[in-house]
Every structure is written in structure tokens, then in C-alpha cells.
């Protein structure tokens, strides 16, 4: 008898079945079919991260082994994240990922989600705003490809070191060191496009600082 895949592997296979990279999300919206698919590498990477956290929680706290059984625990998990003080934007991301995983709307979980307020958005303000205005993706194609492949922010890429990028069995795993308060925990991210990661690592080999 074949060994049952891990709970996360079941979730990963479910999400991979919804990949629609390169297809038009706009056209799908016209038919209402866009809710069933994942259109970008960065979104897929974020959803993998959420699914890993969720399945680990289900396994550790409830001994769940089948993805179908985990669906009923999604509301409890989201409420757990809310009570843990996670930001409203993080909760929104988690709910969107679990909704995609289980083929439903985040409203179907019946959770009272925290509201996102304008003052909570701090990205690209003050000095950072100046840099953002002058940042041209066309001049940084390798970095843009790297961020899409890993789901990392540009600020995270800026502090990433070559030793944190692991190539193994045809896959690329990136250790993201948390320096700025996303729960204070490092995380491992599997790159969706190993070639993009390999390219920027090759360019960074001669950097004496060890940074990517």
C-alpha cells in the first residue's frame, strides 16, 4: 500500500492543480471563473507558506492527516491567528489562501475579520517613498524575477545572503531571516522558478559582503 502523502503535500498538490500562470485573470473575471485559479508565482508562494503553517497547526494540535478533515478547522485556525495579534493584512492573506485551498470564499469560514485601516499601511512612506518613485523594474529584471519566484519583498532580498539559498534535488529553498517583526521567526520558502534564483546568485558570487 502506497504511503499517504503528508498533510502539507496534499495541500500543495491541491494548490498546484489551480495554477494558471500566463493566463488572463481579467478575461476570467468576465466569466466569474477567476476565483478558481492562481495566476502569479508570488501568490502561489504566499499560499504555499500559509498552507504549510496551517497544516502544521492542524497536525500538531489536532492530529489531522487528511486535507478534507482539515477544512472544518480553518475557522478555528483563523481565529487563533487573530487572537495571536497578527496584522489584519496577514489575516486577510491567510483567509484568501485557505479559501483558495478549499475552493470557497473567505466569508464561508464565518470569521469576524479585523478591519484594515489606512494608518496601518507603512510601506513606501517618507524616505522609502523617494526610492519607490525612482525604482524602475525594467532596470532590475533579475531582482523582479527573483522576487516573483520566491515571494520575497525587495527589502528581504536586500538582506538575503548566498548561504541562505540552498540548491537540492533540482529544487531551490530560501531561508528568509526575519529582521523586522513578522512574528520574529525565520521561514523557508521553495522557489517556483529555480532558474531565476540561480541567475541572481551567479551574479552575486563576487559580492564580498556575501549578500545576494
mmCIF file with all atom_site columns, C-alpha atoms in Angstrom:
data_model
loop_
_atom_site.group_PDB
_atom_site.id
_atom_site.type_symbol
_atom_site.label_atom_id
_atom_site.label_alt_id
_atom_site.label_comp_id
_atom_site.label_asym_id
_atom_site.label_entity_id
_atom_site.label_seq_id
_atom_site.pdbx_PDB_ins_code
_atom_site.Cartn_x
_atom_site.Cartn_y
_atom_site.Cartn_z
_atom_site.occupancy
_atom_site.B_iso_or_equiv
_atom_site.pdbx_formal_charge
_atom_site.auth_seq_id
_atom_site.auth_comp_id
_atom_site.auth_asym_id
_atom_site.auth_atom_id
_atom_site.pdbx_PDB_model_num
ATOM 1   C CA . UNK A 1 1   ? 0.000   0.000  0.000   1.00 0.00 ? 1   UNK A CA 1
ATOM 2   C CA . UNK A 1 2   ? 1.362   3.393  -1.003  1.00 0.00 ? 2   UNK A CA 1
ATOM 3   C CA . UNK A 1 3   ? 2.260   5.737  1.824   1.00 0.00 ? 3   UNK A CA 1
ATOM 4   C CA . UNK A 1 4   ? -0.208  8.573  2.304   1.00 0.00 ? 4   UNK A CA 1
ATOM 5   C CA . UNK A 1 5   ? 1.273   11.976 1.374   1.00 0.00 ? 5   UNK A CA 1
ATOM 6   C CA . UNK A 1 6   ? 1.866   14.392 4.244   1.00 0.00 ? 6   UNK A CA 1
ATOM 7   C CA . UNK A 1 7   ? -0.870  16.877 5.018   1.00 0.00 ? 7   UNK A CA 1
ATOM 8   C CA . UNK A 1 8   ? 1.164   19.728 3.524   1.00 0.00 ? 8   UNK A CA 1
ATOM 9   C CA . UNK A 1 9   ? 1.919   17.692 0.395   1.00 0.00 ? 9   UNK A CA 1
ATOM 10  C CA . UNK A 1 10  ? -1.824  17.126 -0.044  1.00 0.00 ? 10  UNK A CA 1
ATOM 11  C CA . UNK A 1 11  ? -2.384  20.875 0.265   1.00 0.00 ? 11  UNK A CA 1
ATOM 12  C CA . UNK A 1 12  ? 0.443   21.625 -2.137  1.00 0.00 ? 12  UNK A CA 1
ATOM 13  C CA . UNK A 1 13  ? -0.965  19.256 -4.774  1.00 0.00 ? 13  UNK A CA 1
ATOM 14  C CA . UNK A 1 14  ? -4.391  20.857 -4.382  1.00 0.00 ? 14  UNK A CA 1
ATOM 15  C CA . UNK A 1 15  ? -2.951  24.334 -4.962  1.00 0.00 ? 15  UNK A CA 1
ATOM 16  C CA . UNK A 1 16  ? -0.747  23.235 -7.851  1.00 0.00 ? 16  UNK A CA 1
ATOM 17  C CA . UNK A 1 17  ? -3.873  21.957 -9.573  1.00 0.00 ? 17  UNK A CA 1
ATOM 18  C CA . UNK A 1 18  ? -5.104  25.553 -9.630  1.00 0.00 ? 18  UNK A CA 1
ATOM 19  C CA . UNK A 1 19  ? -2.080  27.129 -11.311 1.00 0.00 ? 19  UNK A CA 1
ATOM 20  C CA . UNK A 1 20  ? -2.991  29.306 -14.296 1.00 0.00 ? 20  UNK A CA 1
ATOM 21  C CA . UNK A 1 21  ? 0.301   31.120 -14.859 1.00 0.00 ? 21  UNK A CA 1
ATOM 22  C CA . UNK A 1 22  ? 0.348   33.134 -18.068 1.00 0.00 ? 22  UNK A CA 1
ATOM 23  C CA . UNK A 1 23  ? -3.427  33.110 -18.447 1.00 0.00 ? 23  UNK A CA 1
ATOM 24  C CA . UNK A 1 24  ? -5.543  36.248 -18.347 1.00 0.00 ? 24  UNK A CA 1
ATOM 25  C CA . UNK A 1 25  ? -7.096  36.918 -14.963 1.00 0.00 ? 25  UNK A CA 1
ATOM 26  C CA . UNK A 1 26  ? -9.018  39.804 -16.498 1.00 0.00 ? 26  UNK A CA 1
ATOM 27  C CA . UNK A 1 27  ? -10.758 37.523 -19.004 1.00 0.00 ? 27  UNK A CA 1
ATOM 28  C CA . UNK A 1 28  ? -11.517 35.005 -16.275 1.00 0.00 ? 28  UNK A CA 1
ATOM 29  C CA . UNK A 1 29  ? -13.129 37.773 -14.202 1.00 0.00 ? 29  UNK A CA 1
ATOM 30  C CA . UNK A 1 30  ? -15.558 38.423 -17.039 1.00 0.00 ? 30  UNK A CA 1
ATOM 31  C CA . UNK A 1 31  ? -16.889 34.879 -16.711 1.00 0.00 ? 31  UNK A CA 1
ATOM 32  C CA . UNK A 1 32  ? -16.538 34.727 -12.918 1.00 0.00 ? 32  UNK A CA 1
ATOM 33  C CA . UNK A 1 33  ? -14.032 31.891 -13.210 1.00 0.00 ? 33  UNK A CA 1
ATOM 34  C CA . UNK A 1 34  ? -11.083 33.801 -11.716 1.00 0.00 ? 34  UNK A CA 1
ATOM 35  C CA . UNK A 1 35  ? -11.817 32.655 -8.153  1.00 0.00 ? 35  UNK A CA 1
ATOM 36  C CA . UNK A 1 36  ? -10.826 29.099 -9.046  1.00 0.00 ? 36  UNK A CA 1
ATOM 37  C CA . UNK A 1 37  ? -7.275  29.764 -10.192 1.00 0.00 ? 37  UNK A CA 1
ATOM 38  C CA . UNK A 1 38  ? -3.875  31.130 -9.128  1.00 0.00 ? 38  UNK A CA 1
ATOM 39  C CA . UNK A 1 39  ? -2.354  33.478 -11.685 1.00 0.00 ? 39  UNK A CA 1
ATOM 40  C CA . UNK A 1 40  ? 1.023   34.552 -10.291 1.00 0.00 ? 40  UNK A CA 1
ATOM 41  C CA . UNK A 1 41  ? 4.124   32.856 -8.890  1.00 0.00 ? 41  UNK A CA 1
ATOM 42  C CA . UNK A 1 42  ? 4.288   35.229 -5.924  1.00 0.00 ? 42  UNK A CA 1
ATOM 43  C CA . UNK A 1 43  ? 0.685   34.460 -4.951  1.00 0.00 ? 43  UNK A CA 1
ATOM 44  C CA . UNK A 1 44  ? 1.388   30.741 -5.203  1.00 0.00 ? 44  UNK A CA 1
ATOM 45  C CA . UNK A 1 45  ? 4.453   31.096 -2.974  1.00 0.00 ? 45  UNK A CA 1
ATOM 46  C CA . UNK A 1 46  ? 2.456   33.025 -0.364  1.00 0.00 ? 46  UNK A CA 1
ATOM 47  C CA . UNK A 1 47  ? -0.314  30.415 -0.453  1.00 0.00 ? 47  UNK A CA 1
ATOM 48  C CA . UNK A 1 48  ? 2.233   27.614 -0.010  1.00 0.00 ? 48  UNK A CA 1
ATOM 49  C CA . UNK A 1 49  ? 3.598   29.409 3.058   1.00 0.00 ? 49  UNK A CA 1
ATOM 50  C CA . UNK A 1 50  ? 0.129   29.817 4.571   1.00 0.00 ? 50  UNK A CA 1
ATOM 51  C CA . UNK A 1 51  ? -0.763  26.191 3.784   1.00 0.00 ? 51  UNK A CA 1
ATOM 52  C CA . UNK A 1 52  ? 2.424   24.962 5.475   1.00 0.00 ? 52  UNK A CA 1
ATOM 53  C CA . UNK A 1 53  ? 1.651   26.954 8.621   1.00 0.00 ? 53  UNK A CA 1
ATOM 54  C CA . UNK A 1 54  ? -1.971  25.796 8.613   1.00 0.00 ? 54  UNK A CA 1
ATOM 55  C CA . UNK A 1 55  ? -1.248  22.102 8.028   1.00 0.00 ? 55  UNK A CA 1
ATOM 56  C CA . UNK A 1 56  ? 1.498   22.102 10.676  1.00 0.00 ? 56  UNK A CA 1
ATOM 57  C CA . UNK A 1 57  ? -1.004  23.608 13.140  1.00 0.00 ? 57  UNK A CA 1
ATOM 58  C CA . UNK A 1 58  ? -3.664  21.043 12.229  1.00 0.00 ? 58  UNK A CA 1
ATOM 59  C CA . UNK A 1 59  ? -1.226  18.169 12.661  1.00 0.00 ? 59  UNK A CA 1
ATOM 60  C CA . UNK A 1 60  ? 0.347   19.387 15.897  1.00 0.00 ? 60  UNK A CA 1
ATOM 61  C CA . UNK A 1 61  ? -2.870  20.437 17.631  1.00 0.00 ? 61  UNK A CA 1
ATOM 62  C CA . UNK A 1 62  ? -5.461  18.034 16.211  1.00 0.00 ? 62  UNK A CA 1
ATOM 63  C CA . UNK A 1 63  ? -3.572  15.112 14.686  1.00 0.00 ? 63  UNK A CA 1
ATOM 64  C CA . UNK A 1 64  ? -5.184  15.680 11.292  1.00 0.00 ? 64  UNK A CA 1
ATOM 65  C CA . UNK A 1 65  ? -3.831  13.563 8.445   1.00 0.00 ? 65  UNK A CA 1
ATOM 66  C CA . UNK A 1 66  ? -6.344  14.159 5.635   1.00 0.00 ? 66  UNK A CA 1
ATOM 67  C CA . UNK A 1 67  ? -6.833  17.519 3.950   1.00 0.00 ? 67  UNK A CA 1
ATOM 68  C CA . UNK A 1 68  ? -10.606 17.018 3.744   1.00 0.00 ? 68  UNK A CA 1
ATOM 69  C CA . UNK A 1 69  ? -10.735 16.780 7.553   1.00 0.00 ? 69  UNK A CA 1
ATOM 70  C CA . UNK A 1 70  ? -8.714  19.989 7.905   1.00 0.00 ? 70  UNK A CA 1
ATOM 71  C CA . UNK A 1 71  ? -11.397 22.122 6.221   1.00 0.00 ? 71  UNK A CA 1
ATOM 72  C CA . UNK A 1 72  ? -13.524 22.230 9.389   1.00 0.00 ? 72  UNK A CA 1
ATOM 73  C CA . UNK A 1 73  ? -10.562 23.612 11.344  1.00 0.00 ? 73  UNK A CA 1
ATOM 74  C CA . UNK A 1 74  ? -9.968  26.619 9.078   1.00 0.00 ? 74  UNK A CA 1
ATOM 75  C CA . UNK A 1 75  ? -12.213 28.979 11.123  1.00 0.00 ? 75  UNK A CA 1
ATOM 76  C CA . UNK A 1 76  ? -10.509 27.926 14.365  1.00 0.00 ? 76  UNK A CA 1
ATOM 77  C CA . UNK A 1 77  ? -7.099  28.498 12.818  1.00 0.00 ? 77  UNK A CA 1
ATOM 78  C CA . UNK A 1 78  ? -8.020  31.965 11.561  1.00 0.00 ? 78  UNK A CA 1
ATOM 79  C CA . UNK A 1 79  ? -9.451  32.913 14.951  1.00 0.00 ? 79  UNK A CA 1
ATOM 80  C CA . UNK A 1 80  ? -6.266  31.584 16.544  1.00 0.00 ? 80  UNK A CA 1
ATOM 81  C CA . UNK A 1 81  ? -4.211  33.851 14.278  1.00 0.00 ? 81  UNK A CA 1
ATOM 82  C CA . UNK A 1 82  ? -6.433  36.827 15.135  1.00 0.00 ? 82  UNK A CA 1
ATOM 83  C CA . UNK A 1 83  ? -6.160  36.195 18.887  1.00 0.00 ? 83  UNK A CA 1
ATOM 84  C CA . UNK A 1 84  ? -2.379  35.886 18.470  1.00 0.00 ? 84  UNK A CA 1
ATOM 85  C CA . UNK A 1 85  ? -2.312  39.520 17.355  1.00 0.00 ? 85  UNK A CA 1
ATOM 86  C CA . UNK A 1 86  ? -1.499  39.024 13.680  1.00 0.00 ? 86  UNK A CA 1
ATOM 87  C CA . UNK A 1 87  ? -1.981  42.074 11.475  1.00 0.00 ? 87  UNK A CA 1
ATOM 88  C CA . UNK A 1 88  ? -5.242  42.479 9.587   1.00 0.00 ? 88  UNK A CA 1
ATOM 89  C CA . UNK A 1 89  ? -3.348  42.195 6.296   1.00 0.00 ? 89  UNK A CA 1
ATOM 90  C CA . UNK A 1 90  ? -1.821  38.883 7.420   1.00 0.00 ? 90  UNK A CA 1
ATOM 91  C CA . UNK A 1 91  ? -5.230  37.524 8.405   1.00 0.00 ? 91  UNK A CA 1
ATOM 92  C CA . UNK A 1 92  ? -6.631  38.608 5.030   1.00 0.00 ? 92  UNK A CA 1
ATOM 93  C CA . UNK A 1 93  ? -3.804  36.782 3.261   1.00 0.00 ? 93  UNK A CA 1
ATOM 94  C CA . UNK A 1 94  ? -4.345  33.641 5.354   1.00 0.00 ? 94  UNK A CA 1
ATOM 95  C CA . UNK A 1 95  ? -8.086  33.646 4.681   1.00 0.00 ? 95  UNK A CA 1
ATOM 96  C CA . UNK A 1 96  ? -7.562  34.144 0.941   1.00 0.00 ? 96  UNK A CA 1
ATOM 97  C CA . UNK A 1 97  ? -5.059  31.272 0.828   1.00 0.00 ? 97  UNK A CA 1
ATOM 98  C CA . UNK A 1 98  ? -7.295  28.884 2.753   1.00 0.00 ? 98  UNK A CA 1
ATOM 99  C CA . UNK A 1 99  ? -10.273 29.910 0.644   1.00 0.00 ? 99  UNK A CA 1
ATOM 100 C CA . UNK A 1 100 ? -8.297  29.046 -2.479  1.00 0.00 ? 100 UNK A CA 1
ATOM 101 C CA . UNK A 1 101 ? -7.109  25.785 -0.929  1.00 0.00 ? 101 UNK A CA 1
ATOM 102 C CA . UNK A 1 102 ? -10.629 24.647 -0.070  1.00 0.00 ? 102 UNK A CA 1
ATOM 103 C CA . UNK A 1 103 ? -12.397 26.188 -3.057  1.00 0.00 ? 103 UNK A CA 1
ATOM 104 C CA . UNK A 1 104 ? -14.549 28.641 -1.154  1.00 0.00 ? 104 UNK A CA 1
ATOM 105 C CA . UNK A 1 105 ? -14.816 32.313 -0.212  1.00 0.00 ? 105 UNK A CA 1
ATOM 106 C CA . UNK A 1 106 ? -13.220 33.614 2.976   1.00 0.00 ? 106 UNK A CA 1
ATOM 107 C CA . UNK A 1 107 ? -16.745 34.629 4.008   1.00 0.00 ? 107 UNK A CA 1
ATOM 108 C CA . UNK A 1 108 ? -17.666 30.942 4.122   1.00 0.00 ? 108 UNK A CA 1
ATOM 109 C CA . UNK A 1 109 ? -15.418 30.482 7.153   1.00 0.00 ? 109 UNK A CA 1
ATOM 110 C CA . UNK A 1 110 ? -17.755 32.643 9.240   1.00 0.00 ? 110 UNK A CA 1
ATOM 111 C CA . UNK A 1 111 ? -14.915 34.555 10.861  1.00 0.00 ? 111 UNK A CA 1
ATOM 112 C CA . UNK A 1 112 ? -15.184 38.145 12.093  1.00 0.00 ? 112 UNK A CA 1
ATOM 113 C CA . UNK A 1 113 ? -12.106 39.525 10.355  1.00 0.00 ? 113 UNK A CA 1
ATOM 114 C CA . UNK A 1 114 ? -10.256 42.576 11.731  1.00 0.00 ? 114 UNK A CA 1
ATOM 115 C CA . UNK A 1 115 ? -10.550 45.690 9.590   1.00 0.00 ? 115 UNK A CA 1
ATOM 116 C CA . UNK A 1 116 ? -7.583  47.111 7.741   1.00 0.00 ? 116 UNK A CA 1
ATOM 117 C CA . UNK A 1 117 ? -7.045  50.815 8.442   1.00 0.00 ? 117 UNK A CA 1
ATOM 118 C CA . UNK A 1 118 ? -5.194  53.281 6.246   1.00 0.00 ? 118 UNK A CA 1
ATOM 119 C CA . UNK A 1 119 ? -2.790  54.176 9.051   1.00 0.00 ? 119 UNK A CA 1
ATOM 120 C CA . UNK A 1 120 ? -1.659  50.539 9.173   1.00 0.00 ? 120 UNK A CA 1
ATOM 121 C CA . UNK A 1 121 ? -0.106  50.790 5.727   1.00 0.00 ? 121 UNK A CA 1
ATOM 122 C CA . UNK A 1 122 ? 3.507   51.929 6.209   1.00 0.00 ? 122 UNK A CA 1
ATOM 123 C CA . UNK A 1 123 ? 5.128   50.671 3.026   1.00 0.00 ? 123 UNK A CA 1
ATOM 124 C CA . UNK A 1 124 ? 6.787   53.278 0.777   1.00 0.00 ? 124 UNK A CA 1
ATOM 125 C CA . UNK A 1 125 ? 6.481   56.232 3.159   1.00 0.00 ? 125 UNK A CA 1
ATOM 126 C CA . UNK A 1 126 ? 8.870   59.081 3.895   1.00 0.00 ? 126 UNK A CA 1
ATOM 127 C CA . UNK A 1 127 ? 12.397  58.214 2.669   1.00 0.00 ? 127 UNK A CA 1
ATOM 128 C CA . UNK A 1 128 ? 11.213  54.907 1.257   1.00 0.00 ? 128 UNK A CA 1
ATOM 129 C CA . UNK A 1 129 ? 8.736   56.775 -0.933  1.00 0.00 ? 129 UNK A CA 1
ATOM 130 C CA . UNK A 1 130 ? 11.565  58.569 -2.687  1.00 0.00 ? 130 UNK A CA 1
ATOM 131 C CA . UNK A 1 131 ? 13.257  55.282 -3.502  1.00 0.00 ? 131 UNK A CA 1
ATOM 132 C CA . UNK A 1 132 ? 9.993   53.744 -4.691  1.00 0.00 ? 132 UNK A CA 1
ATOM 133 C CA . UNK A 1 133 ? 9.314   56.635 -7.090  1.00 0.00 ? 133 UNK A CA 1
ATOM 134 C CA . UNK A 1 134 ? 12.672  56.145 -8.780  1.00 0.00 ? 134 UNK A CA 1
ATOM 135 C CA . UNK A 1 135 ? 12.587  52.361 -8.822  1.00 0.00 ? 135 UNK A CA 1
ATOM 136 C CA . UNK A 1 136 ? 12.176  51.121 -12.382 1.00 0.00 ? 136 UNK A CA 1
ATOM 137 C CA . UNK A 1 137 ? 11.515  47.355 -12.661 1.00 0.00 ? 137 UNK A CA 1
ATOM 138 C CA . UNK A 1 138 ? 12.909  47.392 -16.201 1.00 0.00 ? 138 UNK A CA 1
ATOM 139 C CA . UNK A 1 139 ? 16.343  48.231 -14.767 1.00 0.00 ? 139 UNK A CA 1
ATOM 140 C CA . UNK A 1 140 ? 16.178  45.406 -12.231 1.00 0.00 ? 140 UNK A CA 1
ATOM 141 C CA . UNK A 1 141 ? 14.748  42.485 -14.193 1.00 0.00 ? 141 UNK A CA 1
ATOM 142 C CA . UNK A 1 142 ? 16.800  39.860 -12.356 1.00 0.00 ? 142 UNK A CA 1
ATOM 143 C CA . UNK A 1 143 ? 15.606  41.140 -8.965  1.00 0.00 ? 143 UNK A CA 1
ATOM 144 C CA . UNK A 1 144 ? 11.991  41.269 -10.159 1.00 0.00 ? 144 UNK A CA 1
ATOM 145 C CA . UNK A 1 145 ? 12.244  37.687 -11.445 1.00 0.00 ? 145 UNK A CA 1
ATOM 146 C CA . UNK A 1 146 ? 13.789  36.611 -8.119  1.00 0.00 ? 146 UNK A CA 1
ATOM 147 C CA . UNK A 1 147 ? 11.018  38.220 -6.045  1.00 0.00 ? 147 UNK A CA 1
ATOM 148 C CA . UNK A 1 148 ? 8.333   36.634 -8.225  1.00 0.00 ? 148 UNK A CA 1
ATOM 149 C CA . UNK A 1 149 ? 9.992   33.238 -7.908  1.00 0.00 ? 149 UNK A CA 1
ATOM 150 C CA . UNK A 1 150 ? 10.270  33.412 -4.114  1.00 0.00 ? 150 UNK A CA 1
ATOM 151 C CA . UNK A 1 151 ? 7.530   35.789 -2.988  1.00 0.00 ? 151 UNK A CA 1
ATOM 152 C CA . UNK A 1 152 ? 10.108  37.853 -1.083  1.00 0.00 ? 152 UNK A CA 1
ATOM 153 C CA . UNK A 1 153 ? 9.869   41.615 -0.681  1.00 0.00 ? 153 UNK A CA 1
ATOM 154 C CA . UNK A 1 154 ? 12.647  43.734 -2.145  1.00 0.00 ? 154 UNK A CA 1
ATOM 155 C CA . UNK A 1 155 ? 13.670  44.642 1.413   1.00 0.00 ? 155 UNK A CA 1
ATOM 156 C CA . UNK A 1 156 ? 14.071  40.927 2.218   1.00 0.00 ? 156 UNK A CA 1
ATOM 157 C CA . UNK A 1 157 ? 16.081  40.319 -0.938  1.00 0.00 ? 157 UNK A CA 1
ATOM 158 C CA . UNK A 1 158 ? 18.357  43.219 0.042   1.00 0.00 ? 158 UNK A CA 1
ATOM 159 C CA . UNK A 1 159 ? 19.426  41.418 3.254   1.00 0.00 ? 159 UNK A CA 1
ATOM 160 C CA . UNK A 1 160 ? 19.484  37.893 1.833   1.00 0.00 ? 160 UNK A CA 1
ATOM 161 C CA . UNK A 1 161 ? 22.837  36.067 1.868   1.00 0.00 ? 161 UNK A CA 1
ATOM 162 C CA . UNK A 1 162 ? 24.071  33.414 -0.543  1.00 0.00 ? 162 UNK A CA 1
ATOM 163 C CA . UNK A 1 163 ? 24.409  30.927 2.322   1.00 0.00 ? 163 UNK A CA 1
ATOM 164 C CA . UNK A 1 164 ? 20.628  31.214 2.840   1.00 0.00 ? 164 UNK A CA 1
ATOM 165 C CA . UNK A 1 165 ? 19.920  29.830 -0.646  1.00 0.00 ? 165 UNK A CA 1
ATOM 166 C CA . UNK A 1 166 ? 20.027  26.026 -0.813  1.00 0.00 ? 166 UNK A CA 1
ATOM 167 C CA . UNK A 1 167 ? 20.035  24.051 -4.087  1.00 0.00 ? 167 UNK A CA 1
ATOM 168 C CA . UNK A 1 168 ? 18.970  20.417 -3.586  1.00 0.00 ? 168 UNK A CA 1
ATOM 169 C CA . UNK A 1 169 ? 17.458  17.729 -5.829  1.00 0.00 ? 169 UNK A CA 1
ATOM 170 C CA . UNK A 1 170 ? 16.576  20.226 -8.530  1.00 0.00 ? 170 UNK A CA 1
ATOM 171 C CA . UNK A 1 171 ? 14.791  22.486 -6.061  1.00 0.00 ? 171 UNK A CA 1
ATOM 172 C CA . UNK A 1 172 ? 15.773  25.807 -4.526  1.00 0.00 ? 172 UNK A CA 1
ATOM 173 C CA . UNK A 1 173 ? 14.943  26.549 -0.883  1.00 0.00 ? 173 UNK A CA 1
ATOM 174 C CA . UNK A 1 174 ? 15.465  30.046 0.522   1.00 0.00 ? 174 UNK A CA 1
ATOM 175 C CA . UNK A 1 175 ? 15.860  30.722 4.242   1.00 0.00 ? 175 UNK A CA 1
ATOM 176 C CA . UNK A 1 176 ? 14.266  34.117 4.912   1.00 0.00 ? 176 UNK A CA 1
ATOM 177 C CA . UNK A 1 177 ? 15.680  35.645 8.091   1.00 0.00 ? 177 UNK A CA 1
ATOM 178 C CA . UNK A 1 178 ? 13.102  37.844 9.794   1.00 0.00 ? 178 UNK A CA 1
ATOM 179 C CA . UNK A 1 179 ? 14.721  41.079 10.964  1.00 0.00 ? 179 UNK A CA 1
ATOM 180 C CA . UNK A 1 180 ? 11.624  43.264 11.070  1.00 0.00 ? 180 UNK A CA 1
ATOM 181 C CA . UNK A 1 181 ? 8.831   41.819 13.079  1.00 0.00 ? 181 UNK A CA 1
ATOM 182 C CA . UNK A 1 182 ? 6.821   39.312 11.001  1.00 0.00 ? 182 UNK A CA 1
ATOM 183 C CA . UNK A 1 183 ? 6.339   37.199 14.092  1.00 0.00 ? 183 UNK A CA 1
ATOM 184 C CA . UNK A 1 184 ? 10.072  37.189 14.763  1.00 0.00 ? 184 UNK A CA 1
ATOM 185 C CA . UNK A 1 185 ? 10.509  33.830 13.038  1.00 0.00 ? 185 UNK A CA 1
ATOM 186 C CA . UNK A 1 186 ? 12.624  32.793 10.079  1.00 0.00 ? 186 UNK A CA 1
ATOM 187 C CA . UNK A 1 187 ? 10.874  30.868 7.329   1.00 0.00 ? 187 UNK A CA 1
ATOM 188 C CA . UNK A 1 188 ? 11.822  28.541 4.488   1.00 0.00 ? 188 UNK A CA 1
ATOM 189 C CA . UNK A 1 189 ? 10.422  29.268 1.021   1.00 0.00 ? 189 UNK A CA 1
ATOM 190 C CA . UNK A 1 190 ? 10.629  26.967 -2.000  1.00 0.00 ? 190 UNK A CA 1
ATOM 191 C CA . UNK A 1 191 ? 11.270  28.916 -5.197  1.00 0.00 ? 191 UNK A CA 1
ATOM 192 C CA . UNK A 1 192 ? 8.818   28.346 -8.032  1.00 0.00 ? 192 UNK A CA 1
ATOM 193 C CA . UNK A 1 193 ? 11.427  29.312 -10.624 1.00 0.00 ? 193 UNK A CA 1
ATOM 194 C CA . UNK A 1 194 ? 14.842  27.849 -9.645  1.00 0.00 ? 194 UNK A CA 1
ATOM 195 C CA . UNK A 1 195 ? 16.436  29.295 -12.784 1.00 0.00 ? 195 UNK A CA 1
ATOM 196 C CA . UNK A 1 196 ? 15.618  32.871 -11.749 1.00 0.00 ? 196 UNK A CA 1
ATOM 197 C CA . UNK A 1 197 ? 17.146  32.272 -8.322  1.00 0.00 ? 197 UNK A CA 1
ATOM 198 C CA . UNK A 1 198 ? 20.245  30.625 -9.790  1.00 0.00 ? 198 UNK A CA 1
ATOM 199 C CA . UNK A 1 199 ? 20.782  33.574 -12.110 1.00 0.00 ? 199 UNK A CA 1
ATOM 200 C CA . UNK A 1 200 ? 20.839  36.218 -9.398  1.00 0.00 ? 200 UNK A CA 1
ATOM 201 C CA . UNK A 1 201 ? 23.012  34.004 -7.162  1.00 0.00 ? 201 UNK A CA 1
ATOM 202 C CA . UNK A 1 202 ? 25.506  33.700 -10.003 1.00 0.00 ? 202 UNK A CA 1
ATOM 203 C CA . UNK A 1 203 ? 25.597  37.481 -10.314 1.00 0.00 ? 203 UNK A CA 1
ATOM 204 C CA . UNK A 1 204 ? 26.183  37.801 -6.558  1.00 0.00 ? 204 UNK A CA 1
ATOM 205 C CA . UNK A 1 205 ? 29.090  35.342 -6.275  1.00 0.00 ? 205 UNK A CA 1
ATOM 206 C CA . UNK A 1 206 ? 31.710  38.084 -6.356  1.00 0.00 ? 206 UNK A CA 1
ATOM 207 C CA . UNK A 1 207 ? 29.990  40.225 -3.722  1.00 0.00 ? 207 UNK A CA 1
ATOM 208 C CA . UNK A 1 208 ? 32.433  40.324 -0.749  1.00 0.00 ? 208 UNK A CA 1
ATOM 209 C CA . UNK A 1 209 ? 29.596  41.016 1.692   1.00 0.00 ? 209 UNK A CA 1
ATOM 210 C CA . UNK A 1 210 ? 28.029  37.627 0.947   1.00 0.00 ? 210 UNK A CA 1
ATOM 211 C CA . UNK A 1 211 ? 24.743  39.331 0.150   1.00 0.00 ? 211 UNK A CA 1
ATOM 212 C CA . UNK A 1 212 ? 22.593  38.344 -2.800  1.00 0.00 ? 212 UNK A CA 1
#
